[in-house]
């Protein structure tokens, strides 16, 4: 193989309808940083399975890298298996939050996924470059690198004897602006197709420790923010190219930082001038700083909903998931004030958390109703792979009674290299 093409994919299911209707922002950061460090490599970015399958049929690919999430993992694994049949020397790399962090669990996880050569945990930008360089040093001979037991930062794999090799975890990046903007570089242009919603990230990290969430791990505690001027430039870039009604802000805690209000003012001004965006979807609003959420609601109006998520109001349940909530007085005050701004308030509650009962769950819902919260988002507890709650230790501690459930819309029939396979995601 002489080609030096690297494909990065964050695939979405298309079986019934388009499932993940968002641009592939996370993997585009890795692709953008990699291209800045290794400019001679050809980089291609994919969202739709048919587009990737068509590209693979016509091109030699050195490395195929996949974002791994619970709603697209089996689809990505299907592609990885097909790639290995088509081109055994193509290196397959997965990365994302889906990999466990306990060594025994990692070994079992990788053993069940033979189509995956390497798994990159944590932030992927620097680690991916290190892994690429380690592969280049052995002419991309996966077996040779694995026989040597080479440790690569953030990277997990099974060596030639089936033993787990885990490289040391790099500290998270302090300066996110070393990652070139995938929007401003034009890398995301092809995804302005009217089907996918653009995503903007202001910051990474979460100061909270909720066990059911990927970002509740200690690794993600530190808060890192992109430059405000860059964020504004990206919003303008998206505004000038958007073909749909929405914008997504992916921060875990939008509103936690004072500059989030400045972002809200920027978007509010654009909305006043153009009518776009019609609505904003969030990764999450700040769990504290409710006064700032009220100010944000004043700037962006009914394009947003103001969150007051509690998951539960029961003290024992909250302790079991390492979470505390703000006072009900603060929540009620926020709900009243955002309503005055014409904004809907919402809460999130999760059923079947450790220590939960039907009575406790109902009490949590009724308590939020009494605070005049307008919209209720009720979820069932999911053991997301890679979270503390899904670990063997927590399974044993809380004696979960579990069952499998297929994710809505996450299924389909796909064809890669003449091989047709059907897949449905379940958790």
Short mmCIF file of C-alpha atoms in Angstrom, two decimals:
data_model
loop_
_atom_site.label_atom_id
_atom_site.label_comp_id
_atom_site.label_asym_id
_atom_site.label_seq_id
_atom_site.Cartn_x
_atom_site.Cartn_y
_atom_site.Cartn_z
CA UNK A 1 0.00 0.00 0.00
CA UNK A 2 1.52 3.31 -1.04
CA UNK A 3 -1.37 5.64 -0.31
CA UNK A 4 -1.33 7.80 2.82
CA UNK A 5 -5.05 8.40 3.20
CA UNK A 6 -6.59 8.60 6.65
CA UNK A 7 -10.38 8.44 6.93
CA UNK A 8 -12.17 9.69 10.02
CA UNK A 9 -15.78 8.61 10.47
CA UNK A 10 -18.56 9.41 12.92
CA UNK A 11 -21.24 7.27 11.32
CA UNK A 12 -24.98 7.59 11.75
CA UNK A 13 -27.65 5.00 11.11
CA UNK A 14 -29.87 5.56 8.09
CA UNK A 15 -32.05 2.43 8.17
CA UNK A 16 -35.44 3.97 8.93
CA UNK A 17 -34.44 7.61 8.85
CA UNK A 18 -31.35 9.64 9.65
CA UNK A 19 -30.59 9.02 13.32
CA UNK A 20 -27.76 11.28 14.55
CA UNK A 21 -28.61 14.51 12.75
CA UNK A 22 -25.52 16.43 13.82
CA UNK A 23 -22.29 17.31 12.07
CA UNK A 24 -19.31 15.15 13.11
CA UNK A 25 -17.67 17.74 15.35
CA UNK A 26 -15.70 15.55 17.79
CA UNK A 27 -13.90 13.51 15.15
CA UNK A 28 -13.35 16.63 13.04
CA UNK A 29 -11.27 18.11 15.87
CA UNK A 30 -9.00 15.06 15.75
CA UNK A 31 -8.81 15.16 11.96
CA UNK A 32 -8.09 18.88 11.97
CA UNK A 33 -5.32 18.62 14.56
CA UNK A 34 -3.79 15.60 12.81
CA UNK A 35 -3.75 17.43 9.47
CA UNK A 36 -2.00 20.40 11.10
CA UNK A 37 0.71 18.11 12.47
CA UNK A 38 1.09 15.78 9.49
CA UNK A 39 0.17 17.95 6.47
CA UNK A 40 1.39 15.41 3.91
CA UNK A 41 -1.35 12.96 4.87
CA UNK A 42 -4.63 13.02 2.96
CA UNK A 43 -7.54 13.35 5.36
CA UNK A 44 -11.18 12.53 4.59
CA UNK A 45 -14.13 12.96 6.93
CA UNK A 46 -17.39 10.95 6.81
CA UNK A 47 -20.83 10.90 8.42
CA UNK A 48 -23.02 8.86 6.07
CA UNK A 49 -22.37 5.09 5.72
CA UNK A 50 -23.02 5.07 1.96
CA UNK A 51 -20.48 7.84 1.39
CA UNK A 52 -17.80 5.97 3.31
CA UNK A 53 -18.59 2.68 1.57
CA UNK A 54 -18.32 4.35 -1.84
CA UNK A 55 -14.99 5.92 -0.91
CA UNK A 56 -13.56 2.65 0.42
CA UNK A 57 -14.48 0.86 -2.80
CA UNK A 58 -12.51 3.35 -4.89
CA UNK A 59 -9.51 4.18 -2.70
CA UNK A 60 -6.72 2.55 -0.75
CA UNK A 61 -6.86 3.67 2.86
CA UNK A 62 -3.94 3.58 5.26
CA UNK A 63 -5.91 4.17 8.47
CA UNK A 64 -9.66 4.06 9.17
CA UNK A 65 -10.55 5.86 12.41
CA UNK A 66 -14.03 5.71 13.95
CA UNK A 67 -15.76 7.70 16.70
CA UNK A 68 -17.23 5.07 19.00
CA UNK A 69 -20.52 5.78 20.76
CA UNK A 70 -23.28 3.52 22.00
CA UNK A 71 -25.59 4.65 19.19
CA UNK A 72 -23.20 3.80 16.34
CA UNK A 73 -20.70 1.23 17.65
CA UNK A 74 -22.10 -1.87 15.94
CA UNK A 75 -22.38 0.04 12.68
CA UNK A 76 -18.73 1.10 12.94
CA UNK A 77 -17.68 -2.42 13.89
CA UNK A 78 -19.44 -3.72 10.77
CA UNK A 79 -17.40 -1.33 8.66
CA UNK A 80 -14.18 -2.29 10.47
CA UNK A 81 -14.78 -5.99 9.78
CA UNK A 82 -15.51 -5.29 6.13
CA UNK A 83 -12.40 -3.11 5.81
CA UNK A 84 -10.23 -5.88 7.21
CA UNK A 85 -11.61 -8.27 4.57
CA UNK A 86 -11.14 -5.78 1.75
CA UNK A 87 -7.72 -4.55 2.84
CA UNK A 88 -6.09 -6.48 5.70
CA UNK A 89 -3.26 -3.96 5.98
CA UNK A 90 -5.57 -1.04 6.65
CA UNK A 91 -5.27 -0.08 10.31
CA UNK A 92 -8.55 0.31 12.20
CA UNK A 93 -8.61 2.67 15.17
CA UNK A 94 -11.56 3.40 17.43
CA UNK A 95 -11.84 6.20 19.95
CA UNK A 96 -14.46 7.71 22.19
CA UNK A 97 -16.18 7.18 25.53
CA UNK A 98 -17.36 3.61 24.97
CA UNK A 99 -14.27 1.77 26.24
CA UNK A 100 -14.19 0.74 29.92
CA UNK A 101 -11.37 1.96 32.17
CA UNK A 102 -10.77 -1.13 34.35
CA UNK A 103 -7.94 -3.23 32.81
CA UNK A 104 -9.80 -6.55 32.99
CA UNK A 105 -12.86 -4.96 31.42
CA UNK A 106 -10.76 -3.33 28.68
CA UNK A 107 -9.18 -6.68 27.80
CA UNK A 108 -12.60 -8.34 27.55
CA UNK A 109 -13.95 -5.40 25.55
CA UNK A 110 -11.16 -5.58 22.96
CA UNK A 111 -11.27 -9.37 22.82
CA UNK A 112 -14.89 -9.15 21.69
CA UNK A 113 -13.94 -6.67 18.91
CA UNK A 114 -11.29 -8.33 16.75
CA UNK A 115 -11.88 -5.86 13.92
CA UNK A 116 -10.46 -3.06 16.08
CA UNK A 117 -6.67 -2.83 16.02
CA UNK A 118 -6.32 -0.01 18.55
CA UNK A 119 -8.57 1.96 20.89
CA UNK A 120 -7.71 5.54 21.90
CA UNK A 121 -9.17 6.68 25.22
CA UNK A 122 -9.64 10.24 26.47
CA UNK A 123 -8.79 13.26 24.34
CA UNK A 124 -7.73 11.96 20.96
CA UNK A 125 -5.91 14.78 19.19
CA UNK A 126 -2.35 14.36 20.47
CA UNK A 127 -2.72 10.64 21.12
CA UNK A 128 -3.80 9.96 17.54
CA UNK A 129 -0.70 11.67 16.16
CA UNK A 130 1.49 9.62 18.50
CA UNK A 131 -0.20 6.40 17.41
CA UNK A 132 0.14 7.33 13.74
CA UNK A 133 3.86 8.01 14.22
CA UNK A 134 4.34 4.70 16.04
CA UNK A 135 2.64 2.91 13.16
CA UNK A 136 4.68 4.80 10.56
CA UNK A 137 7.86 3.67 12.33
CA UNK A 138 6.94 0.02 11.60
CA UNK A 139 5.56 0.71 8.11
CA UNK A 140 2.00 0.41 9.48
CA UNK A 141 2.59 -3.27 10.32
CA UNK A 142 0.07 -3.77 13.14
CA UNK A 143 1.37 -7.23 14.07
CA UNK A 144 4.92 -5.93 14.37
CA UNK A 145 3.94 -3.07 16.66
CA UNK A 146 1.86 -5.40 18.81
CA UNK A 147 4.64 -8.00 19.05
CA UNK A 148 6.92 -5.28 20.38
CA UNK A 149 4.34 -4.32 23.00
CA UNK A 150 4.94 -0.66 22.22
CA UNK A 151 3.16 1.65 24.64
CA UNK A 152 1.46 4.60 22.97
CA UNK A 153 -0.20 7.36 24.97
CA UNK A 154 -3.94 6.85 25.64
CA UNK A 155 -3.90 3.74 23.42
CA UNK A 156 -5.19 0.28 24.34
CA UNK A 157 -4.70 -2.95 22.39
CA UNK A 158 -4.15 -6.69 22.76
CA UNK A 159 -0.61 -7.80 21.89
CA UNK A 160 0.35 -10.91 19.91
CA UNK A 161 -0.30 -13.11 22.95
CA UNK A 162 -3.67 -11.55 23.70
CA UNK A 163 -2.34 -9.55 26.65
CA UNK A 164 -3.57 -6.04 27.26
CA UNK A 165 -1.20 -3.14 26.57
CA UNK A 166 -2.25 0.28 27.88
CA UNK A 167 -0.17 3.35 27.21
CA UNK A 168 -0.02 6.12 29.83
CA UNK A 169 -2.77 8.71 29.77
CA UNK A 170 -1.67 12.11 28.55
CA UNK A 171 -2.77 15.15 30.54
CA UNK A 172 -5.64 16.92 28.86
CA UNK A 173 -4.84 19.83 26.58
CA UNK A 174 -4.52 23.20 28.29
CA UNK A 175 -4.75 25.22 25.08
CA UNK A 176 -7.62 24.02 22.92
CA UNK A 177 -6.84 26.63 20.29
CA UNK A 178 -3.90 24.56 19.02
CA UNK A 179 -6.65 22.55 17.31
CA UNK A 180 -7.41 24.35 14.03
CA UNK A 181 -11.11 25.07 13.66
CA UNK A 182 -12.64 22.45 11.37
CA UNK A 183 -15.23 25.04 10.38
CA UNK A 184 -12.89 27.90 9.55
CA UNK A 185 -10.56 25.56 7.60
CA UNK A 186 -13.46 24.43 5.39
CA UNK A 187 -13.25 20.83 6.59
CA UNK A 188 -16.94 20.80 7.54
CA UNK A 189 -18.28 22.51 4.43
CA UNK A 190 -19.62 19.35 2.82
CA UNK A 191 -21.86 18.73 5.82
CA UNK A 192 -23.90 21.89 5.27
CA UNK A 193 -26.39 19.81 3.34
CA UNK A 194 -29.67 20.74 5.03
CA UNK A 195 -29.85 17.41 6.84
CA UNK A 196 -27.22 17.87 9.55
CA UNK A 197 -27.26 20.42 12.36
CA UNK A 198 -24.03 22.35 12.98
CA UNK A 199 -22.50 21.94 16.44
CA UNK A 200 -20.51 24.55 18.35
CA UNK A 201 -18.31 23.74 21.34
CA UNK A 202 -17.25 26.50 23.72
CA UNK A 203 -15.51 24.34 26.30
CA UNK A 204 -14.54 20.83 27.35
CA UNK A 205 -14.74 19.30 30.78
CA UNK A 206 -17.20 19.06 33.64
CA UNK A 207 -16.55 19.82 37.32
CA UNK A 208 -19.17 17.33 38.48
CA UNK A 209 -18.80 13.60 39.16
CA UNK A 210 -22.12 12.03 38.15
CA UNK A 211 -21.44 8.30 37.81
CA UNK A 212 -23.92 7.78 34.95
CA UNK A 213 -22.11 10.28 32.69
CA UNK A 214 -18.90 9.87 30.67
CA UNK A 215 -17.69 13.29 31.73
CA UNK A 216 -18.19 12.44 35.39
CA UNK A 217 -14.82 10.68 35.40
CA UNK A 218 -11.96 12.40 37.21
CA UNK A 219 -10.10 12.70 33.89
CA UNK A 220 -12.70 15.21 32.66
CA UNK A 221 -12.89 17.40 35.78
CA UNK A 222 -10.76 20.28 34.52
CA UNK A 223 -12.58 22.90 32.46
CA UNK A 224 -10.91 24.07 29.23
CA UNK A 225 -12.30 26.77 26.93
CA UNK A 226 -11.77 27.79 23.32
CA UNK A 227 -10.91 31.43 22.61
CA UNK A 228 -14.04 33.59 22.54
CA UNK A 229 -13.06 35.30 19.29
CA UNK A 230 -12.68 31.94 17.59
CA UNK A 231 -16.11 30.83 18.85
CA UNK A 232 -17.68 33.98 17.42
CA UNK A 233 -15.90 33.46 14.09
CA UNK A 234 -17.25 29.92 13.93
CA UNK A 235 -20.79 31.08 14.66
CA UNK A 236 -20.53 33.63 11.84
CA UNK A 237 -19.13 30.97 9.51
CA UNK A 238 -22.02 28.63 10.31
CA UNK A 239 -24.57 31.45 9.96
CA UNK A 240 -23.36 32.23 6.44
CA UNK A 241 -23.64 28.58 5.30
CA UNK A 242 -26.49 27.10 7.34
CA UNK A 243 -29.29 25.32 5.49
CA UNK A 244 -31.32 24.20 8.46
CA UNK A 245 -33.18 25.90 11.31
CA UNK A 246 -31.11 24.84 14.32
CA UNK A 247 -27.78 25.20 16.06
CA UNK A 248 -26.44 22.80 18.68
CA UNK A 249 -24.23 23.86 21.60
CA UNK A 250 -22.52 20.72 22.87
CA UNK A 251 -21.09 21.98 26.17
CA UNK A 252 -21.94 19.90 29.23
CA UNK A 253 -22.62 23.07 31.23
CA UNK A 254 -23.48 25.98 28.95
CA UNK A 255 -23.82 29.00 31.21
CA UNK A 256 -21.15 27.96 33.70
CA UNK A 257 -18.67 30.55 32.42
CA UNK A 258 -19.20 34.31 32.10
CA UNK A 259 -18.25 34.19 28.39
CA UNK A 260 -21.22 31.91 27.75
CA UNK A 261 -23.43 34.95 28.22
CA UNK A 262 -21.37 36.76 25.57
CA UNK A 263 -21.94 33.80 23.23
CA UNK A 264 -25.67 34.03 23.95
CA UNK A 265 -25.61 37.74 23.11
CA UNK A 266 -23.81 36.97 19.85
CA UNK A 267 -26.39 34.37 18.86
CA UNK A 268 -29.26 36.57 20.03
CA UNK A 269 -28.06 39.43 17.83
CA UNK A 270 -27.84 37.13 14.81
CA UNK A 271 -31.32 35.85 15.56
CA UNK A 272 -32.68 39.39 15.70
CA UNK A 273 -31.11 40.21 12.33
CA UNK A 274 -31.79 36.97 10.44
CA UNK A 275 -34.35 34.90 12.33
CA UNK A 276 -31.78 32.09 12.67
CA UNK A 277 -31.44 29.92 14.60
CA UNK A 278 -35.05 28.98 15.17
CA UNK A 279 -34.00 26.87 18.12
CA UNK A 280 -30.90 25.84 20.07
CA UNK A 281 -30.26 22.32 21.28
CA UNK A 282 -27.88 21.80 24.18
CA UNK A 283 -25.48 19.24 25.52
CA UNK A 284 -26.55 20.65 28.88
CA UNK A 285 -27.11 23.92 30.73
CA UNK A 286 -25.13 24.78 33.85
CA UNK A 287 -26.28 22.93 36.95
CA UNK A 288 -25.46 26.01 39.00
CA UNK A 289 -25.24 29.66 37.86
CA UNK A 290 -29.01 29.83 37.34
CA UNK A 291 -28.94 33.62 37.31
CA UNK A 292 -26.74 33.43 34.23
CA UNK A 293 -29.19 30.98 32.64
CA UNK A 294 -31.90 33.59 33.20
CA UNK A 295 -29.73 36.20 31.47
CA UNK A 296 -29.02 33.81 28.60
CA UNK A 297 -32.76 33.22 28.21
CA UNK A 298 -33.24 36.97 27.96
CA UNK A 299 -30.69 37.17 25.13
CA UNK A 300 -31.84 34.17 23.08
CA UNK A 301 -35.54 34.14 23.84
CA UNK A 302 -37.69 31.18 22.91
CA UNK A 303 -34.93 29.63 20.80
CA UNK A 304 -33.86 27.84 23.96
CA UNK A 305 -35.21 25.94 26.92
CA UNK A 306 -33.74 26.64 30.36
CA UNK A 307 -32.66 23.50 32.17
CA UNK A 308 -33.08 22.57 35.81
CA UNK A 309 -32.14 18.92 35.64
CA UNK A 310 -32.13 17.03 38.93
CA UNK A 311 -32.24 13.33 37.85
CA UNK A 312 -33.66 12.66 41.34
CA UNK A 313 -34.46 14.66 44.45
CA UNK A 314 -33.94 11.74 46.83
CA UNK A 315 -30.85 12.16 49.03
CA UNK A 316 -29.88 8.47 48.99
CA UNK A 317 -30.22 8.18 45.22
CA UNK A 318 -28.17 11.34 44.71
CA UNK A 319 -25.44 10.03 46.99
CA UNK A 320 -25.27 6.78 45.01
CA UNK A 321 -24.58 8.69 41.77
CA UNK A 322 -22.23 11.28 43.38
CA UNK A 323 -24.52 14.16 42.64
CA UNK A 324 -25.97 17.08 44.56
CA UNK A 325 -28.65 19.49 43.39
CA UNK A 326 -29.19 23.18 43.92
CA UNK A 327 -32.02 24.27 46.19
CA UNK A 328 -35.62 24.02 45.08
CA UNK A 329 -35.99 27.74 45.88
CA UNK A 330 -33.30 28.55 43.28
CA UNK A 331 -34.93 26.25 40.72
CA UNK A 332 -38.36 27.79 41.29
CA UNK A 333 -36.95 31.30 40.99
CA UNK A 334 -35.26 30.41 37.71
CA UNK A 335 -38.41 28.82 36.28
CA UNK A 336 -40.43 31.93 37.09
CA UNK A 337 -37.89 34.36 35.65
CA UNK A 338 -37.29 32.52 32.37
CA UNK A 339 -41.06 32.23 31.90
CA UNK A 340 -41.19 36.02 32.09
CA UNK A 341 -38.67 36.02 29.21
CA UNK A 342 -40.94 33.76 27.15
CA UNK A 343 -38.67 30.75 27.66
CA UNK A 344 -39.75 27.24 28.59
CA UNK A 345 -38.09 25.62 31.61
CA UNK A 346 -37.41 21.91 31.71
CA UNK A 347 -36.13 19.27 34.07
CA UNK A 348 -34.67 15.82 33.55
CA UNK A 349 -35.36 12.84 35.78
CA UNK A 350 -33.86 9.37 35.45
CA UNK A 351 -35.82 6.29 36.53
CA UNK A 352 -34.09 3.26 38.12
CA UNK A 353 -30.94 4.96 39.35
CA UNK A 354 -29.17 3.04 42.15
CA UNK A 355 -31.39 3.05 45.22
CA UNK A 356 -34.38 4.37 43.31
CA UNK A 357 -37.95 3.18 43.66
CA UNK A 358 -41.15 4.04 41.85
CA UNK A 359 -42.23 6.07 44.87
CA UNK A 360 -38.96 8.03 44.96
CA UNK A 361 -39.13 8.70 41.25
CA UNK A 362 -42.73 9.87 41.46
CA UNK A 363 -41.88 12.13 44.39
CA UNK A 364 -39.05 13.70 42.36
CA UNK A 365 -41.40 14.40 39.46
CA UNK A 366 -44.14 15.81 41.69
CA UNK A 367 -41.64 18.00 43.52
CA UNK A 368 -40.52 19.56 40.24
CA UNK A 369 -44.14 20.04 39.17
CA UNK A 370 -44.71 22.03 42.34
CA UNK A 371 -41.87 24.35 41.27
CA UNK A 372 -43.75 25.26 38.06
CA UNK A 373 -41.26 23.55 35.73
CA UNK A 374 -43.00 23.40 32.36
CA UNK A 375 -41.36 20.53 30.45
CA UNK A 376 -40.43 17.12 31.84
CA UNK A 377 -37.87 14.86 30.19
CA UNK A 378 -38.06 11.43 31.81
CA UNK A 379 -35.37 8.87 31.01
CA UNK A 380 -34.59 5.31 31.96
CA UNK A 381 -31.18 4.68 33.51
CA UNK A 382 -28.73 3.32 30.91
CA UNK A 383 -25.42 1.73 31.81
CA UNK A 384 -23.36 3.67 29.31
CA UNK A 385 -20.12 1.82 28.55
CA UNK A 386 -17.13 3.71 29.90
CA UNK A 387 -18.98 5.30 32.82
CA UNK A 388 -18.37 4.57 36.48
CA UNK A 389 -21.96 3.38 36.84
CA UNK A 390 -21.39 0.67 34.21
CA UNK A 391 -18.24 -0.71 35.85
CA UNK A 392 -18.12 -4.20 37.34
CA UNK A 393 -17.60 -2.67 40.77
CA UNK A 394 -20.82 -0.66 40.56
CA UNK A 395 -22.76 -3.55 39.07
CA UNK A 396 -21.78 -5.67 42.05
CA UNK A 397 -22.26 -2.91 44.62
CA UNK A 398 -25.79 -2.05 43.55
CA UNK A 399 -26.83 -5.49 42.24
CA UNK A 400 -28.39 -4.13 39.07
CA UNK A 401 -31.11 -6.16 37.37
CA UNK A 402 -30.40 -5.37 33.72
CA UNK A 403 -31.96 -5.97 30.33
CA UNK A 404 -31.13 -5.05 26.74
CA UNK A 405 -32.97 -2.45 24.73
CA UNK A 406 -32.61 -1.53 21.05
CA UNK A 407 -32.04 2.18 20.50
CA UNK A 408 -34.79 3.83 18.42
CA UNK A 409 -33.76 4.51 14.79
CA UNK A 410 -30.31 2.96 15.37
CA UNK A 411 -30.55 0.13 12.86
CA UNK A 412 -30.22 -0.55 9.17
CA UNK A 413 -28.89 -2.64 6.28
CA UNK A 414 -25.50 -1.65 4.90
CA UNK A 415 -23.10 -2.80 2.21
CA UNK A 416 -19.31 -2.41 2.18
CA UNK A 417 -17.07 -3.95 -0.46
CA UNK A 418 -19.82 -6.22 -1.70
CA UNK A 419 -20.58 -7.53 1.77
CA UNK A 420 -24.04 -6.75 3.08
CA UNK A 421 -24.75 -6.74 6.80
CA UNK A 422 -27.62 -5.76 9.08
CA UNK A 423 -27.08 -4.16 12.46
CA UNK A 424 -29.05 -2.72 15.38
CA UNK A 425 -27.60 -0.88 18.34
CA UNK A 426 -28.59 -1.99 21.82
CA UNK A 427 -27.59 -1.19 25.36
#
